[in-house]
Each structure stands twice: as structure tokens, then as C-alpha cells.
mmCIF file of C-alpha atoms and ligand atoms in Angstrom:
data_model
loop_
_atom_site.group_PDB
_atom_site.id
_atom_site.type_symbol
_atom_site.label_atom_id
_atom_site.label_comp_id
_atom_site.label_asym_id
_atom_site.label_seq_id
_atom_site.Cartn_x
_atom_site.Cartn_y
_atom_site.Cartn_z
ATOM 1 C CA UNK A 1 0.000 0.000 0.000
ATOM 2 C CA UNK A 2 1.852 3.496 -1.045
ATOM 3 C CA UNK A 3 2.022 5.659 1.607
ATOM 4 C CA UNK A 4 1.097 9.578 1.087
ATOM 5 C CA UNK A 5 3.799 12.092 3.029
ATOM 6 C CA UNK A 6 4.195 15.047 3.889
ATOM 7 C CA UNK A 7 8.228 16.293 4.730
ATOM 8 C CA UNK A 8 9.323 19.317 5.765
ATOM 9 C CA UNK A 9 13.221 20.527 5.281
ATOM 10 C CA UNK A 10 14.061 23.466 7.267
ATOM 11 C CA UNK A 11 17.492 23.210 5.690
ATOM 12 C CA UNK A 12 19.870 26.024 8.052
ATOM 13 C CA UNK A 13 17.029 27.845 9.674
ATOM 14 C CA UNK A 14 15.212 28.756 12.844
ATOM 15 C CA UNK A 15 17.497 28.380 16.591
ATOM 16 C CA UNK A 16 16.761 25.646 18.493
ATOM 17 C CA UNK A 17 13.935 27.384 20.274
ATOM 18 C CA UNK A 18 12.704 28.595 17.405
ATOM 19 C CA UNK A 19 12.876 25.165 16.165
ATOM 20 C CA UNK A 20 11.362 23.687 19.057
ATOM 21 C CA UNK A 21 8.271 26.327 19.031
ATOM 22 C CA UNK A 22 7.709 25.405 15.152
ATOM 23 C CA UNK A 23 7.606 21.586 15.975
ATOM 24 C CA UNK A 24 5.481 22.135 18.616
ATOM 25 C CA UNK A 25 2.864 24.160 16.090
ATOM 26 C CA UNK A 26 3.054 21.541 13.392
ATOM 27 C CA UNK A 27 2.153 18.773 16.501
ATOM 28 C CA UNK A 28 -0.891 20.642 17.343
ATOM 29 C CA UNK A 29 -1.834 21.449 13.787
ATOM 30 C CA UNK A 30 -1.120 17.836 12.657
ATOM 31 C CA UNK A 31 -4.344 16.385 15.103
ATOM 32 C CA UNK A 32 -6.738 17.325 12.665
ATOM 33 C CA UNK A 33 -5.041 15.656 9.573
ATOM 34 C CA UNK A 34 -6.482 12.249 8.005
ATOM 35 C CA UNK A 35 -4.508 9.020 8.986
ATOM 36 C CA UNK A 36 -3.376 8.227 5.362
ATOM 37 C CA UNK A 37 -0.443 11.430 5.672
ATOM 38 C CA UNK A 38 2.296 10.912 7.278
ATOM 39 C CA UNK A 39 4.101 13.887 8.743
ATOM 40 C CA UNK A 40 7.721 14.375 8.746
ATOM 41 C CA UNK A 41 10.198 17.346 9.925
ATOM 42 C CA UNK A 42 13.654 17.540 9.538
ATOM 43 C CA UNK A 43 15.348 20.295 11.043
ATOM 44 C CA UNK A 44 19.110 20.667 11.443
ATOM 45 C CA UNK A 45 21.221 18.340 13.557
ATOM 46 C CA UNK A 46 21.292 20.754 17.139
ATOM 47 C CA UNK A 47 17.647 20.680 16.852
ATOM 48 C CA UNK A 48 16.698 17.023 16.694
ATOM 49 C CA UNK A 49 16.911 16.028 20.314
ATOM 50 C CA UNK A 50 14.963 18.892 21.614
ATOM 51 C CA UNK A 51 12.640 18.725 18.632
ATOM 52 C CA UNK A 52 12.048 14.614 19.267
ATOM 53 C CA UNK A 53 11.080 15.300 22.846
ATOM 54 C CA UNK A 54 8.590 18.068 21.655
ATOM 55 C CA UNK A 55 7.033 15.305 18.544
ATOM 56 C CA UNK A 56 6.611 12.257 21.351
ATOM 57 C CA UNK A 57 3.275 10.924 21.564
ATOM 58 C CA UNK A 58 2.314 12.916 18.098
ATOM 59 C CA UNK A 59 2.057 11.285 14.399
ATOM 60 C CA UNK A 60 4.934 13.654 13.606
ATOM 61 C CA UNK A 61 7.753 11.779 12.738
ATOM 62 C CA UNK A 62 11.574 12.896 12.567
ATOM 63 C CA UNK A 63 14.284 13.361 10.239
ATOM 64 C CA UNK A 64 17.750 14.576 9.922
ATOM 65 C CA UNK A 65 18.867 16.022 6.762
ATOM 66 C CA UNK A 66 22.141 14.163 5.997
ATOM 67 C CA UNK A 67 24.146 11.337 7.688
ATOM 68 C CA UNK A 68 27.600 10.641 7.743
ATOM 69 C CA UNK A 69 29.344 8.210 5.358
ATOM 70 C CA UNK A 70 30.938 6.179 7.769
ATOM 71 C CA UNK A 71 29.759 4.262 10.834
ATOM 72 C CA UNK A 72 31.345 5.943 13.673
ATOM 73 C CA UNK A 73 35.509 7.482 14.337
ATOM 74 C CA UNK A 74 37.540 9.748 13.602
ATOM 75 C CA UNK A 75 35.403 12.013 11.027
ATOM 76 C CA UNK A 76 35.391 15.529 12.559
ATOM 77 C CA UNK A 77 31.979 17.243 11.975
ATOM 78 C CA UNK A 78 30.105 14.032 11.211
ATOM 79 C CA UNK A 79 27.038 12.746 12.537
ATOM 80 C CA UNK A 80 26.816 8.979 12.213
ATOM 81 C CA UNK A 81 23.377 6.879 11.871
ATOM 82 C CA UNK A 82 23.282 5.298 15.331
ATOM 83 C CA UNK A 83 23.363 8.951 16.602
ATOM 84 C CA UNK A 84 20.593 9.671 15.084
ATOM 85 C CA UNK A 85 18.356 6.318 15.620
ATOM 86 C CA UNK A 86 19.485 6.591 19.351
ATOM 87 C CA UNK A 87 17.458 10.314 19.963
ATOM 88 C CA UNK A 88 14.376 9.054 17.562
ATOM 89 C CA UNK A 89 15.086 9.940 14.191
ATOM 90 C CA UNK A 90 13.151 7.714 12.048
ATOM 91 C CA UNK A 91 14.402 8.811 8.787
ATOM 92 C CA UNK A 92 17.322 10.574 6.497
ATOM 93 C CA UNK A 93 17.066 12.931 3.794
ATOM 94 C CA UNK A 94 20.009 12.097 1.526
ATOM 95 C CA UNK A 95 21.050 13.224 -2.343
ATOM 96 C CA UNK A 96 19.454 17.038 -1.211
ATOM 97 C CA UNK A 97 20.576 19.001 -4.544
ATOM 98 C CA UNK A 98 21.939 21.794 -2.165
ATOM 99 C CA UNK A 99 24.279 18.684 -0.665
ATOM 100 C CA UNK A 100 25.125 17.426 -4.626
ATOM 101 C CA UNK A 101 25.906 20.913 -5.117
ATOM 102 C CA UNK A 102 27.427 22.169 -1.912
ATOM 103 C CA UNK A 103 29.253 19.510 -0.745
ATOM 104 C CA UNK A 104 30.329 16.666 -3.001
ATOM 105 C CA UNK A 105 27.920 14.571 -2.315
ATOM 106 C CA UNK A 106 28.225 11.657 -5.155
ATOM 107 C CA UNK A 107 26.046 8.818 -6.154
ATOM 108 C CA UNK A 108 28.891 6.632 -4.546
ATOM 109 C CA UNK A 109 28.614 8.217 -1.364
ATOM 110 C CA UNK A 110 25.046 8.212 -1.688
ATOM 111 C CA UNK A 111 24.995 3.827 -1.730
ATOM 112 C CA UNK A 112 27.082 4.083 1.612
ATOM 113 C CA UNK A 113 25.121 6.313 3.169
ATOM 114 C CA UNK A 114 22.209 4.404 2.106
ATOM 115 C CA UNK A 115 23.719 1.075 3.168
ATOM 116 C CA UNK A 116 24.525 2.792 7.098
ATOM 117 C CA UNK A 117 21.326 3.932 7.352
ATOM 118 C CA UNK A 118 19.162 1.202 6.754
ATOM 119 C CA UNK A 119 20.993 -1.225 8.363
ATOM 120 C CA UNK A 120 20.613 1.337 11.579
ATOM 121 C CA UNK A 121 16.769 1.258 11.130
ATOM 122 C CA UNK A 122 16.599 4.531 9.342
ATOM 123 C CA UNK A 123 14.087 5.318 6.366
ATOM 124 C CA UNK A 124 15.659 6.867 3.533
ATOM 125 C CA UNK A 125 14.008 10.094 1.424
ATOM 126 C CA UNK A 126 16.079 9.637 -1.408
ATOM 127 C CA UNK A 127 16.657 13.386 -3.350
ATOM 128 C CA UNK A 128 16.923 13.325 -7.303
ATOM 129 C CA UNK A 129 15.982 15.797 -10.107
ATOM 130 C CA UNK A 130 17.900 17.974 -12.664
ATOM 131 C CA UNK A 131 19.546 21.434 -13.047
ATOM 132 C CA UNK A 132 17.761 24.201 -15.177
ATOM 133 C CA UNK A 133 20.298 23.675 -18.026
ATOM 134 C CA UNK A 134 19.714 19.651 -17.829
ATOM 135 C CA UNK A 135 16.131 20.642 -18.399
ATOM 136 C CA UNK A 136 16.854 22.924 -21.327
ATOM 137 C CA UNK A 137 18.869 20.271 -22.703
ATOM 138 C CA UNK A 138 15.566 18.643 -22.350
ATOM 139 C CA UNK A 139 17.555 15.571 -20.748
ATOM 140 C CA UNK A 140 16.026 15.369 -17.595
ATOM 141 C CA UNK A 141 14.230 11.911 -18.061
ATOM 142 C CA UNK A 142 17.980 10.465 -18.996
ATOM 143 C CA UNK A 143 19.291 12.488 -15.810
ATOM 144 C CA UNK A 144 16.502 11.247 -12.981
ATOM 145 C CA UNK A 145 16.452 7.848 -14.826
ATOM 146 C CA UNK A 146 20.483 7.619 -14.012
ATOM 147 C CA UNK A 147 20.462 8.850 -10.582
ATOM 148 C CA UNK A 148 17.558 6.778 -9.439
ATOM 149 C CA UNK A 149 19.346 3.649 -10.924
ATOM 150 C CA UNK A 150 23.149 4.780 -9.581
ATOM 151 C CA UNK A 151 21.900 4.768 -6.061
ATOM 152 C CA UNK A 152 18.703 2.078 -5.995
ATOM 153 C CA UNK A 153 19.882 0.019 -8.009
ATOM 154 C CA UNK A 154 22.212 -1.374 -5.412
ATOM 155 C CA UNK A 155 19.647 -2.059 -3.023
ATOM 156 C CA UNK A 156 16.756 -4.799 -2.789
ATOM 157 C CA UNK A 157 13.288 -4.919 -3.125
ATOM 158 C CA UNK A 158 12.621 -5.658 0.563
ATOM 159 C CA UNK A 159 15.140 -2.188 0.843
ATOM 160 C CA UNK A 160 12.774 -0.495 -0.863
ATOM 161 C CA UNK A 161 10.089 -0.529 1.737
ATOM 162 C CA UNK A 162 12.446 1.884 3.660
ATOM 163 C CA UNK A 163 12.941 4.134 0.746
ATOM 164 C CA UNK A 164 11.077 7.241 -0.380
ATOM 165 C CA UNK A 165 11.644 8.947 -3.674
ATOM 166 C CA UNK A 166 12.133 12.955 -3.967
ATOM 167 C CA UNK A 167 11.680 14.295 -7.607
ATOM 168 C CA UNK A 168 13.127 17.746 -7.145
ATOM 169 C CA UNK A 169 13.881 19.751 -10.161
ATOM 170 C CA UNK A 170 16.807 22.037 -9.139
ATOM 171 C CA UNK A 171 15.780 24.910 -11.232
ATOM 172 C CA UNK A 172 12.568 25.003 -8.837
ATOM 173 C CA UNK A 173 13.890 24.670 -5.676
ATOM 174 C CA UNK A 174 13.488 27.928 -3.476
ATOM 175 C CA UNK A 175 12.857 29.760 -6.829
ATOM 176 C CA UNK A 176 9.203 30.314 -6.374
ATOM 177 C CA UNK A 177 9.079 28.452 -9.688
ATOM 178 C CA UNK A 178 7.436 25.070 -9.630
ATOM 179 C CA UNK A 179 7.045 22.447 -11.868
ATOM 180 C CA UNK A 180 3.625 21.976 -13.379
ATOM 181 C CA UNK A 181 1.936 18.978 -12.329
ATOM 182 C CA UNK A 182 1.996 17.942 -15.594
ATOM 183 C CA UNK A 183 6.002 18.313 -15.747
ATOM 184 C CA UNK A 184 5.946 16.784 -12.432
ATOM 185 C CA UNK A 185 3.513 13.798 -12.817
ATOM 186 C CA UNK A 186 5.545 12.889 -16.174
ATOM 187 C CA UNK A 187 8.710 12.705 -14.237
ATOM 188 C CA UNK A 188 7.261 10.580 -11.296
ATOM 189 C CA UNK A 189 5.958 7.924 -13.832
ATOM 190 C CA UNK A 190 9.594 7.512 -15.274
ATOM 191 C CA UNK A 191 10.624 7.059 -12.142
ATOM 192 C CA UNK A 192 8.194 4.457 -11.126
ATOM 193 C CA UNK A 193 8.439 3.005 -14.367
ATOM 194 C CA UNK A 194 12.694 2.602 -13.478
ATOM 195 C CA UNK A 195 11.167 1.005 -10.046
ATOM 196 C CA UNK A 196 9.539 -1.308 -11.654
ATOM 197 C CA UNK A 197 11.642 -2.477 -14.152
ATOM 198 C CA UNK A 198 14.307 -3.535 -11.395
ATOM 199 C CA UNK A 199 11.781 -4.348 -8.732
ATOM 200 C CA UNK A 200 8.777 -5.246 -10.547
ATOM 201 C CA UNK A 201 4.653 -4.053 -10.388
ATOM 202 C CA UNK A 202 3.857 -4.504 -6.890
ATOM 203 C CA UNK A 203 7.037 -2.267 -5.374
ATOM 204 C CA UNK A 204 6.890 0.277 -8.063
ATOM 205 C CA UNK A 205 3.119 0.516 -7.251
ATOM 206 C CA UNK A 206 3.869 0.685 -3.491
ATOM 207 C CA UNK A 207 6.709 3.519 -4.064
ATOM 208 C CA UNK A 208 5.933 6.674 -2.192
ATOM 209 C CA UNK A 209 7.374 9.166 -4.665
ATOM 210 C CA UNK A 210 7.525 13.108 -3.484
ATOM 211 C CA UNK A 211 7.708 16.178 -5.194
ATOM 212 C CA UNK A 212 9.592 18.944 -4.358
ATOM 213 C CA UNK A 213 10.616 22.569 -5.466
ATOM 214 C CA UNK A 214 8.546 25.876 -4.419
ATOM 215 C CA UNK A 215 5.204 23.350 -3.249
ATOM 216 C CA UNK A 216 2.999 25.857 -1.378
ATOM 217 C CA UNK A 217 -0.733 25.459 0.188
ATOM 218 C CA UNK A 218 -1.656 27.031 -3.756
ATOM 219 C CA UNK A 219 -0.347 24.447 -6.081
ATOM 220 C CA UNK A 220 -0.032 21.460 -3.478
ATOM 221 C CA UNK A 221 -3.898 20.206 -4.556
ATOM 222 C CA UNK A 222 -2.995 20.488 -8.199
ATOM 223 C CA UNK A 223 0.261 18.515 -7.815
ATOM 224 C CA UNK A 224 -1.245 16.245 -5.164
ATOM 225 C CA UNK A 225 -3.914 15.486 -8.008
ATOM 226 C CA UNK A 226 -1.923 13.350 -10.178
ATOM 227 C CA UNK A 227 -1.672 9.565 -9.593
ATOM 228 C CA UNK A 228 2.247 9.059 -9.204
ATOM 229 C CA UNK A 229 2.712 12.314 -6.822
ATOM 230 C CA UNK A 230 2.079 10.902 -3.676
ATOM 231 C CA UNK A 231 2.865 13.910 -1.713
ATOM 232 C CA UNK A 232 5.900 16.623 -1.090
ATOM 233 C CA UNK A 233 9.282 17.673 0.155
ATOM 234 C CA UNK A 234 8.772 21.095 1.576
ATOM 235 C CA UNK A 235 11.432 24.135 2.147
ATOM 236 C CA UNK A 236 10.610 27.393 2.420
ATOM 237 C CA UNK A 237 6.763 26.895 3.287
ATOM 238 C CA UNK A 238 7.351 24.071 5.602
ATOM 239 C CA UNK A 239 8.696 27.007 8.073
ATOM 240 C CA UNK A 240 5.065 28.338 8.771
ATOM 241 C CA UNK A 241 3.232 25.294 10.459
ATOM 242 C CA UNK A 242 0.069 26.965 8.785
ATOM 243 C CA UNK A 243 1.620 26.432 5.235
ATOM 244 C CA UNK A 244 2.839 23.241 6.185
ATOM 245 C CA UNK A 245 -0.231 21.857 7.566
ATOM 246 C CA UNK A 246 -2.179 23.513 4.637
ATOM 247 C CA UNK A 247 -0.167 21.568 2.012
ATOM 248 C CA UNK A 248 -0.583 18.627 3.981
ATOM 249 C CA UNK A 249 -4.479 19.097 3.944
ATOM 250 C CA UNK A 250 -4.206 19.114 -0.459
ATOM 251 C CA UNK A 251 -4.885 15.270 -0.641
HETATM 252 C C1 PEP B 1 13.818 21.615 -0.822
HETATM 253 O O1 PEP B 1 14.855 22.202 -0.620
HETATM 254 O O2 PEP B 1 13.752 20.390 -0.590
HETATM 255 C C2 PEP B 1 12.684 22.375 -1.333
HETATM 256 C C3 PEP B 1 11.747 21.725 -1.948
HETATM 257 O O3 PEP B 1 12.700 23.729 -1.120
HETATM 258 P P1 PEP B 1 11.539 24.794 -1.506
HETATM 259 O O4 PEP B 1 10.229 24.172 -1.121
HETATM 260 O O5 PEP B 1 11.857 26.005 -0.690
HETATM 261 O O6 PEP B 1 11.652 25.012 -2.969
#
């Protein structure tokens, strides 16, 4: 059965009270949503103690945005997977464009990291999607196609039940431009379609696939609306629990 989710990345923002206050909002916001969304935050790594203690006993669950790409030693600045499992974090982001970008982050690293984290009992939000001049090159089914395959690829279909897909065109991402759904919803098949040819029907079909890039309370119904967009990776709006709980409401 897919699941539908709802995941907010507050990248480098908010203190830790701030942080804390915000979680707190999106808890008491949350009661009121249907059983089918799942809610996820992922603030930065200082917040996600304090922020787990302010999500127990809610349907809120917790993410961090990166992991390390080693299990534990001498890795200065790193924050390993069985740090994270042991305050609550039930999930990773990993492959964020801003971390492909930024910070080196390679589809080699990204099987390792993958690899740590499941074996520590962590879900996986896998990030993919293409740059602006990818897009112009009109190569961006060639581009998602490869990066779903360099990373998944390596992993099982039982894996895969740990693993959520985030289709996030760069070129949209904190632009204030999205994608249309239709841009969107073509992109999401393709990548169910390379599920399925690796996995078969019934994983591709069960595949919780996420959108991301600008997704707002405005155009989160429209994208919601289309069969292989089973829900979003939020940014900038998932900083107002309002916003956040309004795109959450779009199903
Ligand atoms: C993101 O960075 O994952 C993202 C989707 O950001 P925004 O919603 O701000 O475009």
C-alpha cells in the first residue's frame, strides 16, 4: 500500500527554540489531519533532540537532513546513523541538490550512506531531479532515470520498503518556480516506471514518490492530483506550520 507524506526541510534555519516552538505548532496542527499522511520534519542536527522530545506521543515523525558516510571514528563534523536512531530519528534525507551541489555529495557516497542507514533502522528520502540547463537540454528523463538507478539500483526490493523517492527539479527549488503537475507527474511515472523495471509491479506501485521545489498550500492540490505524486518535500513553506499543515491538507 503506497504511503502519502508530507516532509518538511528546514534546511539552516530557525534556533533551536525557534525550532522547538515550530515543531510544537506543526504537533498541534497535525491532530486534525487524516490518517493516510504521514508527517515528517527535519530540522538541522542541534535541533533534533529537543525537537524529538517536543514530537513524542504525536504522528509527527523525525528526520535529519544528511548522515555521515561512515559508521562511527575519527570524522570531525560528522554525525553517524546510530546517533541519530538513538534520539528518535526515524528517517534521512540524503542526495538534497543543495548537498550534490554544496558539498560533493556523489552517487557513490550516496549507496554508503544508504547502506549505514538502513541497516541502523533509518528510512531513507532519497533526493533526485535535474539542473535548469539539464532541463533545457531537455535531458532530464535520462538524468533522474540515471540517478535513481546509480543509487537504488544497489539495493533490494525488501530495501525499498524503507525508501522514499524525492523528484526535485533544481531549477525550482526555493525559486518560487514550480514544476507543473503535468512536468511533475511525467517525471514521477519515469521514475516508477525505473522502479519497476528492477523491482517489478507490486514495489513500483507501493513507491511513495515526493515532489519537491517551491510546493505551497496554492499548487499542493494540483500537484497532489496526479496519480504518481504521492505527496511533497517542503522548504521554504514548511517554516510556517500553517503552510505546512495547509499543504498537507491538499490530498
Ligand atoms: C527543498 O529544498 O527540498 C525544497 C523543496 O525547497 P523549496 O520548497 O523552498 O523550494
Amino acid at each position: 500500500m503506497r504511503k502519502y507524506i508530507v516532509a518538511g526541510n528546514w534546511k539552516m534555519n530557525t534556533t533551536v527554540p525557534e525550532g522547538v516552538e515550530l515543531a510544537k505548532a506543526v504537533v498541534e496542527k497535525a491532530k486534525s489531519l487524516p490518517a493516510n499522511v504521514e508527517l515528517v520534519v527535519a530540522p538541522p542536527f542541534t535541533h533534533l533532540a529537543p525537537v524529538a522530545e517536543a514530537l513524542k506521543g504525536s504522528k509527527v515523525a523525525l528526520s535529519a537532513q544528511n548522515c555521515a558516510d561512515h559508521e562511527k571514528g575519527a570524522y570531525t563534523g560528522e554525525v553517524a546513523v546510530n546517533m541519530l536512531t538513538s534520539i528518535g530519528c526515524q528517517y534521512t534525507i540524503l542526495g538534497h541538490s543543495e548537498r550534490r551541489q554544496y558539498y560533493g555529495e556523489t552517487d557513490e557516497k550516496l549507496v554508503v550512506k544508504t547502506q549505514l542507514a538502513l541497516a541502523a533502522g533509518l528510512k531513507v528520502i532519497l533526493c533526485v531531479g535535474e539542473n535548469l540547463e539539464e532541463r533545457e537540454a531537455n535531458k532530464h528523463f535520462e538524468v533522474v532515470t540515471e540517478q535513481t538507478k546509480a543509487v537504488l539500483y544497489n539495493f533490494t526490493a525488501l530495501d525499498m520498503k524503507n525508501i522514499v523517492i524525492a523528484y526535485e527539479p533544481v531549477w525550482a527549488i526555493g525559486t518560487g518556480k514550480t514544476a507543473t503537475a503535468a512536468q511533475a507527474q511525467e517525471i514521477h511515472a519515469c521514475i516508477r516506471n525505473v522502479i519497476e523495471a528492477k523491482f517489478g509491479a507490486q514495489v513500483a506501485q507501493d513507491m511513495t514518490i515526493l515532489y519537491g521545489g517551491s510546493c505551497k498550500p496554492s499548487n499542493a492540490k494540483e500537484l497532489f492530483a496526479e496519480k504518481d505524486i504521492d505527496g511533497g518535500l517542503i522548504g521554504g513553506a514548511a517554516l510556517k506550520a500553517d503552510d505546512f499543515i495547509g499543504i498537507a491538507t491538499s490530498f
